[in-house]
């Protein structure tokens, strides 16, 4: 008789990764592998039948909801793009990204020698600023078509700036402009796009409580999941990237599955090898 695989308890080590795939064609939408503080919350709405004095006669469960929340330890651009309902854009030579440039340029030994900017501005800069010792911006210097004291000139052909004739060699100046970057990534947040639904699969590493050397790969599958568009991100070193995923029922599915936990016997090993993604038909 073939031995039946059955497991009830296991010790959780940590979450290995999570991926969101498209519900239409199964293509990868985004993935993360620095998940911390994962939590699955299941709530039920109910209605009560009461007597004339307000005492509860019977309580009926009406609807069940599930929500997964966690933090990503690093700021993840693909996840943030998905939370905005967009995709991360990767620039190349055929599709550029408009990028800002904050550049510090120094007055050369010969003040009238032009200094070339690092990039070609989309629009010629109209002002440059003297940079103070505390790195704050000082007096603005305006652009002029002719060189002279208190003004600078810009040559679009060479993308070079010529400093005012009364500038001092070695003095730093700050210039800001935009250019078309061929090596850059960007994420856009707008008022019209929202997160798209898909299948979220999370892989959790654990161990057999009777044999800690035996590693277990458990999968939590949300067949119809959607990112919460509400997100607060702190741009600090110790700030995490929070996210929430709502588990929605597939309305035309008789079973109305919100999520399932799958532990395949094939993914139990002594070495912690790579795990495969379970199919829709796998069950615990």
mmCIF file of C-alpha atoms in Angstrom:
data_model
loop_
_atom_site.group_PDB
_atom_site.id
_atom_site.type_symbol
_atom_site.label_atom_id
_atom_site.label_comp_id
_atom_site.label_asym_id
_atom_site.label_seq_id
_atom_site.Cartn_x
_atom_site.Cartn_y
_atom_site.Cartn_z
ATOM 1 C CA UNK A 1 0.000 0.000 0.000
ATOM 2 C CA UNK A 2 1.391 3.373 -0.997
ATOM 3 C CA UNK A 3 2.176 5.641 1.919
ATOM 4 C CA UNK A 4 -0.093 8.683 2.071
ATOM 5 C CA UNK A 5 1.630 12.018 2.501
ATOM 6 C CA UNK A 6 0.037 13.912 5.380
ATOM 7 C CA UNK A 7 1.435 16.814 7.373
ATOM 8 C CA UNK A 8 -0.212 18.969 10.002
ATOM 9 C CA UNK A 9 2.398 21.008 11.861
ATOM 10 C CA UNK A 10 5.550 22.649 10.570
ATOM 11 C CA UNK A 11 7.816 25.430 11.788
ATOM 12 C CA UNK A 12 7.992 28.514 9.563
ATOM 13 C CA UNK A 13 11.441 29.901 8.778
ATOM 14 C CA UNK A 14 10.715 32.786 6.418
ATOM 15 C CA UNK A 15 8.986 33.784 3.195
ATOM 16 C CA UNK A 16 11.189 33.122 0.173
ATOM 17 C CA UNK A 17 9.352 35.057 -2.515
ATOM 18 C CA UNK A 18 6.029 36.220 -3.855
ATOM 19 C CA UNK A 19 4.919 36.644 -7.459
ATOM 20 C CA UNK A 20 1.872 38.136 -9.139
ATOM 21 C CA UNK A 21 0.858 36.700 -12.497
ATOM 22 C CA UNK A 22 -1.739 37.901 -14.988
ATOM 23 C CA UNK A 23 -5.141 36.277 -14.698
ATOM 24 C CA UNK A 24 -5.549 36.305 -18.480
ATOM 25 C CA UNK A 25 -2.338 34.675 -19.751
ATOM 26 C CA UNK A 26 -0.293 33.803 -16.655
ATOM 27 C CA UNK A 27 2.548 36.185 -17.518
ATOM 28 C CA UNK A 28 4.618 37.620 -14.681
ATOM 29 C CA UNK A 29 3.412 41.041 -13.480
ATOM 30 C CA UNK A 30 5.898 41.550 -10.622
ATOM 31 C CA UNK A 31 7.873 39.616 -8.020
ATOM 32 C CA UNK A 32 9.460 40.334 -4.628
ATOM 33 C CA UNK A 33 11.847 38.369 -2.422
ATOM 34 C CA UNK A 34 12.404 40.552 0.655
ATOM 35 C CA UNK A 35 9.070 39.976 2.403
ATOM 36 C CA UNK A 36 8.878 40.621 6.147
ATOM 37 C CA UNK A 37 6.034 40.724 8.683
ATOM 38 C CA UNK A 38 3.635 38.655 6.524
ATOM 39 C CA UNK A 39 0.132 38.341 7.903
ATOM 40 C CA UNK A 40 -3.060 36.740 6.586
ATOM 41 C CA UNK A 41 -6.323 38.092 7.996
ATOM 42 C CA UNK A 42 -9.710 36.431 7.458
ATOM 43 C CA UNK A 43 -12.864 38.252 8.561
ATOM 44 C CA UNK A 44 -16.538 37.359 8.379
ATOM 45 C CA UNK A 45 -19.548 39.629 8.120
ATOM 46 C CA UNK A 46 -22.637 38.456 9.912
ATOM 47 C CA UNK A 47 -26.270 39.334 10.550
ATOM 48 C CA UNK A 48 -28.203 38.703 13.740
ATOM 49 C CA UNK A 49 -31.838 37.857 14.327
ATOM 50 C CA UNK A 50 -32.934 39.426 17.614
ATOM 51 C CA UNK A 51 -35.994 39.243 19.831
ATOM 52 C CA UNK A 52 -38.152 42.135 21.033
ATOM 53 C CA UNK A 53 -35.657 42.939 23.801
ATOM 54 C CA UNK A 54 -32.670 42.958 21.482
ATOM 55 C CA UNK A 55 -31.342 39.590 22.543
ATOM 56 C CA UNK A 56 -29.588 37.543 19.894
ATOM 57 C CA UNK A 57 -31.630 34.569 18.720
ATOM 58 C CA UNK A 58 -29.345 33.368 15.988
ATOM 59 C CA UNK A 59 -26.358 34.711 14.072
ATOM 60 C CA UNK A 60 -25.895 34.135 10.356
ATOM 61 C CA UNK A 61 -22.565 34.365 8.556
ATOM 62 C CA UNK A 62 -22.980 36.345 5.357
ATOM 63 C CA UNK A 63 -19.626 36.992 3.708
ATOM 64 C CA UNK A 64 -15.995 36.079 4.244
ATOM 65 C CA UNK A 65 -13.032 38.297 3.342
ATOM 66 C CA UNK A 66 -9.302 37.605 3.283
ATOM 67 C CA UNK A 67 -6.445 40.090 3.176
ATOM 68 C CA UNK A 68 -2.707 39.529 3.088
ATOM 69 C CA UNK A 69 -0.425 42.288 4.352
ATOM 70 C CA UNK A 70 3.354 42.478 4.594
ATOM 71 C CA UNK A 71 6.400 44.684 4.274
ATOM 72 C CA UNK A 72 9.077 44.441 1.633
ATOM 73 C CA UNK A 73 12.385 45.209 3.334
ATOM 74 C CA UNK A 74 13.615 47.146 0.282
ATOM 75 C CA UNK A 75 11.841 49.737 -1.831
ATOM 76 C CA UNK A 76 10.740 47.760 -4.887
ATOM 77 C CA UNK A 77 10.036 49.733 -8.070
ATOM 78 C CA UNK A 78 8.038 46.971 -9.774
ATOM 79 C CA UNK A 79 5.801 46.555 -6.729
ATOM 80 C CA UNK A 80 5.319 50.305 -6.421
ATOM 81 C CA UNK A 81 4.464 50.574 -10.117
ATOM 82 C CA UNK A 82 1.852 47.831 -9.682
ATOM 83 C CA UNK A 83 0.389 49.688 -6.689
ATOM 84 C CA UNK A 84 0.001 52.699 -8.994
ATOM 85 C CA UNK A 85 -1.676 50.590 -11.679
ATOM 86 C CA UNK A 86 1.273 51.011 -14.041
ATOM 87 C CA UNK A 87 4.396 49.159 -15.156
ATOM 88 C CA UNK A 88 8.002 50.068 -14.497
ATOM 89 C CA UNK A 89 9.490 51.672 -17.600
ATOM 90 C CA UNK A 90 13.024 50.696 -18.609
ATOM 91 C CA UNK A 91 14.701 53.117 -21.001
ATOM 92 C CA UNK A 92 16.784 52.207 -24.031
ATOM 93 C CA UNK A 93 17.990 53.929 -27.200
ATOM 94 C CA UNK A 94 14.589 53.647 -28.871
ATOM 95 C CA UNK A 95 12.431 54.581 -25.856
ATOM 96 C CA UNK A 96 14.021 57.106 -23.546
ATOM 97 C CA UNK A 97 13.028 58.323 -20.089
ATOM 98 C CA UNK A 98 12.924 62.049 -19.349
ATOM 99 C CA UNK A 99 15.251 62.437 -16.383
ATOM 100 C CA UNK A 100 16.204 65.456 -14.260
ATOM 101 C CA UNK A 101 19.858 66.394 -13.793
ATOM 102 C CA UNK A 102 21.313 68.240 -10.801
ATOM 103 C CA UNK A 103 24.846 69.099 -11.896
ATOM 104 C CA UNK A 104 27.667 70.983 -10.197
ATOM 105 C CA UNK A 105 30.074 72.716 -12.581
ATOM 106 C CA UNK A 106 33.253 74.571 -11.617
ATOM 107 C CA UNK A 107 34.634 77.786 -13.046
ATOM 108 C CA UNK A 108 37.815 76.843 -14.999
ATOM 109 C CA UNK A 109 41.225 78.496 -14.557
ATOM 110 C CA UNK A 110 40.516 80.528 -17.670
ATOM 111 C CA UNK A 111 37.099 81.949 -16.889
ATOM 112 C CA UNK A 112 36.120 82.367 -20.535
ATOM 113 C CA UNK A 113 36.698 78.662 -21.368
ATOM 114 C CA UNK A 114 33.345 76.878 -21.875
ATOM 115 C CA UNK A 115 32.354 73.965 -19.609
ATOM 116 C CA UNK A 116 30.377 71.167 -21.236
ATOM 117 C CA UNK A 117 27.361 69.720 -19.403
ATOM 118 C CA UNK A 118 27.218 65.960 -18.822
ATOM 119 C CA UNK A 119 23.977 65.573 -20.809
ATOM 120 C CA UNK A 120 22.162 67.407 -23.566
ATOM 121 C CA UNK A 121 19.348 69.443 -21.993
ATOM 122 C CA UNK A 122 15.901 69.211 -23.541
ATOM 123 C CA UNK A 123 15.605 72.942 -22.925
ATOM 124 C CA UNK A 124 18.550 75.300 -22.538
ATOM 125 C CA UNK A 125 19.030 76.282 -18.866
ATOM 126 C CA UNK A 126 17.953 79.832 -18.088
ATOM 127 C CA UNK A 127 19.679 80.142 -14.701
ATOM 128 C CA UNK A 128 22.659 78.772 -12.833
ATOM 129 C CA UNK A 129 23.247 79.265 -9.109
ATOM 130 C CA UNK A 130 26.350 79.929 -7.060
ATOM 131 C CA UNK A 131 26.808 77.031 -4.646
ATOM 132 C CA UNK A 132 27.518 78.103 -1.074
ATOM 133 C CA UNK A 133 29.859 76.322 1.308
ATOM 134 C CA UNK A 134 26.937 74.642 3.104
ATOM 135 C CA UNK A 135 25.713 73.293 -0.271
ATOM 136 C CA UNK A 136 22.747 75.652 -0.412
ATOM 137 C CA UNK A 137 21.928 77.670 -3.517
ATOM 138 C CA UNK A 138 23.099 81.246 -3.638
ATOM 139 C CA UNK A 139 22.535 84.046 -6.096
ATOM 140 C CA UNK A 140 21.015 83.178 -9.474
ATOM 141 C CA UNK A 141 22.910 84.031 -12.650
ATOM 142 C CA UNK A 142 20.774 84.620 -15.747
ATOM 143 C CA UNK A 143 21.497 83.406 -19.253
ATOM 144 C CA UNK A 144 22.378 85.949 -21.912
ATOM 145 C CA UNK A 145 23.019 85.823 -25.634
ATOM 146 C CA UNK A 146 26.263 87.734 -25.134
ATOM 147 C CA UNK A 147 28.977 87.152 -22.533
ATOM 148 C CA UNK A 148 29.664 89.657 -19.789
ATOM 149 C CA UNK A 149 29.749 90.261 -16.060
ATOM 150 C CA UNK A 150 26.893 88.747 -14.050
ATOM 151 C CA UNK A 151 25.534 86.605 -16.914
ATOM 152 C CA UNK A 152 26.354 83.280 -18.551
ATOM 153 C CA UNK A 153 25.966 82.016 -22.106
ATOM 154 C CA UNK A 154 24.957 78.566 -23.378
ATOM 155 C CA UNK A 155 25.901 76.965 -26.711
ATOM 156 C CA UNK A 156 23.292 74.379 -27.760
ATOM 157 C CA UNK A 157 25.607 72.849 -30.372
ATOM 158 C CA UNK A 158 28.279 71.955 -27.794
ATOM 159 C CA UNK A 159 25.935 71.909 -24.727
ATOM 160 C CA UNK A 160 28.510 74.104 -22.985
ATOM 161 C CA UNK A 161 28.179 76.945 -20.494
ATOM 162 C CA UNK A 162 30.501 79.958 -20.401
ATOM 163 C CA UNK A 163 30.631 81.609 -16.972
ATOM 164 C CA UNK A 164 30.275 85.326 -16.227
ATOM 165 C CA UNK A 165 33.463 87.233 -16.950
ATOM 166 C CA UNK A 166 33.639 88.307 -13.302
ATOM 167 C CA UNK A 167 33.394 84.722 -11.939
ATOM 168 C CA UNK A 168 36.265 83.369 -9.838
ATOM 169 C CA UNK A 169 38.185 80.242 -10.960
ATOM 170 C CA UNK A 170 37.329 77.228 -8.810
ATOM 171 C CA UNK A 171 33.929 78.522 -7.708
ATOM 172 C CA UNK A 172 31.144 75.902 -7.923
ATOM 173 C CA UNK A 173 27.810 76.530 -9.634
ATOM 174 C CA UNK A 174 24.631 74.475 -9.666
ATOM 175 C CA UNK A 175 22.590 73.885 -12.817
ATOM 176 C CA UNK A 176 19.325 71.985 -13.182
ATOM 177 C CA UNK A 177 17.828 70.674 -16.421
ATOM 178 C CA UNK A 178 16.069 67.687 -17.978
ATOM 179 C CA UNK A 179 17.411 65.320 -20.628
ATOM 180 C CA UNK A 180 16.431 62.114 -22.433
ATOM 181 C CA UNK A 181 18.129 59.173 -20.697
ATOM 182 C CA UNK A 182 18.752 55.926 -22.577
ATOM 183 C CA UNK A 183 19.722 54.101 -19.365
ATOM 184 C CA UNK A 184 17.138 54.738 -16.674
ATOM 185 C CA UNK A 185 13.985 53.338 -15.104
ATOM 186 C CA UNK A 186 10.873 55.227 -14.112
ATOM 187 C CA UNK A 187 7.588 54.665 -12.286
ATOM 188 C CA UNK A 188 4.576 56.896 -12.857
ATOM 189 C CA UNK A 189 1.793 57.594 -10.420
ATOM 190 C CA UNK A 190 -1.341 59.068 -11.958
ATOM 191 C CA UNK A 191 -4.998 59.699 -11.156
ATOM 192 C CA UNK A 192 -6.569 57.327 -13.688
ATOM 193 C CA UNK A 193 -4.863 53.921 -13.348
ATOM 194 C CA UNK A 194 -5.345 51.419 -10.530
ATOM 195 C CA UNK A 195 -3.851 48.023 -9.581
ATOM 196 C CA UNK A 196 -4.790 45.095 -11.794
ATOM 197 C CA UNK A 197 -6.082 41.749 -10.564
ATOM 198 C CA UNK A 198 -4.047 38.581 -10.928
ATOM 199 C CA UNK A 199 -2.899 35.430 -9.152
ATOM 200 C CA UNK A 200 -0.574 35.943 -6.178
ATOM 201 C CA UNK A 201 1.610 33.008 -5.107
ATOM 202 C CA UNK A 202 3.860 33.133 -2.054
ATOM 203 C CA UNK A 203 6.516 30.541 -1.208
ATOM 204 C CA UNK A 204 7.243 29.910 2.473
ATOM 205 C CA UNK A 205 10.226 27.945 3.779
ATOM 206 C CA UNK A 206 9.771 25.851 6.899
ATOM 207 C CA UNK A 207 10.985 22.670 8.588
ATOM 208 C CA UNK A 208 9.484 19.432 9.818
ATOM 209 C CA UNK A 209 9.063 19.766 13.587
ATOM 210 C CA UNK A 210 10.162 16.159 14.099
ATOM 211 C CA UNK A 211 13.164 16.478 11.784
ATOM 212 C CA UNK A 212 14.419 20.083 11.528
ATOM 213 C CA UNK A 213 16.885 19.100 8.799
ATOM 214 C CA UNK A 214 13.945 18.363 6.474
ATOM 215 C CA UNK A 215 12.956 21.545 4.675
ATOM 216 C CA UNK A 216 9.374 22.216 3.666
ATOM 217 C CA UNK A 217 8.243 24.521 0.860
ATOM 218 C CA UNK A 218 4.687 25.696 1.415
ATOM 219 C CA UNK A 219 2.758 27.795 -1.086
ATOM 220 C CA UNK A 220 -0.070 30.218 -0.377
ATOM 221 C CA UNK A 221 -2.099 30.809 -3.526
ATOM 222 C CA UNK A 222 -4.583 33.643 -4.031
ATOM 223 C CA UNK A 223 -6.322 32.804 -7.354
ATOM 224 C CA UNK A 224 -7.987 36.217 -7.702
ATOM 225 C CA UNK A 225 -5.905 38.807 -5.876
ATOM 226 C CA UNK A 226 -5.648 42.564 -6.113
ATOM 227 C CA UNK A 227 -3.152 45.000 -4.633
ATOM 228 C CA UNK A 228 -4.484 47.720 -2.373
ATOM 229 C CA UNK A 229 -3.847 51.091 -4.053
ATOM 230 C CA UNK A 230 -3.518 52.817 -0.654
ATOM 231 C CA UNK A 231 0.175 52.896 0.263
ATOM 232 C CA UNK A 232 2.449 55.084 2.392
ATOM 233 C CA UNK A 233 6.157 54.784 1.681
ATOM 234 C CA UNK A 234 8.864 56.307 3.872
ATOM 235 C CA UNK A 235 12.011 57.286 1.961
ATOM 236 C CA UNK A 236 14.387 56.480 4.807
ATOM 237 C CA UNK A 237 17.107 53.883 5.330
ATOM 238 C CA UNK A 238 15.039 51.905 7.827
ATOM 239 C CA UNK A 239 11.729 52.455 6.045
ATOM 240 C CA UNK A 240 10.039 49.353 4.627
ATOM 241 C CA UNK A 241 7.774 49.102 1.589
ATOM 242 C CA UNK A 242 4.294 48.050 2.806
ATOM 243 C CA UNK A 243 1.689 46.351 0.662
ATOM 244 C CA UNK A 244 -1.706 44.712 1.057
ATOM 245 C CA UNK A 245 -3.397 42.171 -1.182
ATOM 246 C CA UNK A 246 -7.128 41.536 -1.118
ATOM 247 C CA UNK A 247 -8.212 37.982 -1.869
ATOM 248 C CA UNK A 248 -11.327 38.279 -3.999
ATOM 249 C CA UNK A 249 -13.609 35.390 -4.831
ATOM 250 C CA UNK A 250 -13.878 34.236 -8.405
ATOM 251 C CA UNK A 251 -17.574 34.965 -8.743
ATOM 252 C CA UNK A 252 -18.255 32.365 -11.442
ATOM 253 C CA UNK A 253 -16.393 29.663 -9.489
ATOM 254 C CA UNK A 254 -18.781 27.416 -7.535
ATOM 255 C CA UNK A 255 -16.262 26.957 -4.718
ATOM 256 C CA UNK A 256 -15.637 30.714 -4.296
ATOM 257 C CA UNK A 257 -11.995 30.079 -3.367
ATOM 258 C CA UNK A 258 -10.267 33.012 -1.666
ATOM 259 C CA UNK A 259 -6.920 31.302 -1.049
ATOM 260 C CA UNK A 260 -5.377 27.902 -0.445
ATOM 261 C CA UNK A 261 -2.265 26.605 1.297
ATOM 262 C CA UNK A 262 -0.418 23.918 -0.641
ATOM 263 C CA UNK A 263 2.450 21.757 0.685
ATOM 264 C CA UNK A 264 3.668 19.358 -2.021
ATOM 265 C CA UNK A 265 5.526 16.280 -0.788
ATOM 266 C CA UNK A 266 7.942 16.657 -3.717
ATOM 267 C CA UNK A 267 9.211 19.936 -2.213
ATOM 268 C CA UNK A 268 10.397 18.380 1.066
ATOM 269 C CA UNK A 269 14.155 17.820 1.033
ATOM 270 C CA UNK A 270 17.337 17.906 3.058
ATOM 271 C CA UNK A 271 19.040 20.622 1.039
ATOM 272 C CA UNK A 272 16.334 23.223 0.473
ATOM 273 C CA UNK A 273 16.313 22.941 -3.320
ATOM 274 C CA UNK A 274 14.343 25.159 -5.669
ATOM 275 C CA UNK A 275 10.590 24.876 -5.517
ATOM 276 C CA UNK A 276 8.162 24.750 -8.403
ATOM 277 C CA UNK A 277 4.937 26.720 -8.547
ATOM 278 C CA UNK A 278 1.848 24.557 -7.885
ATOM 279 C CA UNK A 279 -0.908 24.314 -10.435
ATOM 280 C CA UNK A 280 -4.543 25.318 -9.872
ATOM 281 C CA UNK A 281 -5.584 21.703 -9.323
ATOM 282 C CA UNK A 282 -3.143 20.873 -6.508
ATOM 283 C CA UNK A 283 -4.658 20.491 -3.062
ATOM 284 C CA UNK A 284 -3.251 20.058 0.415
#
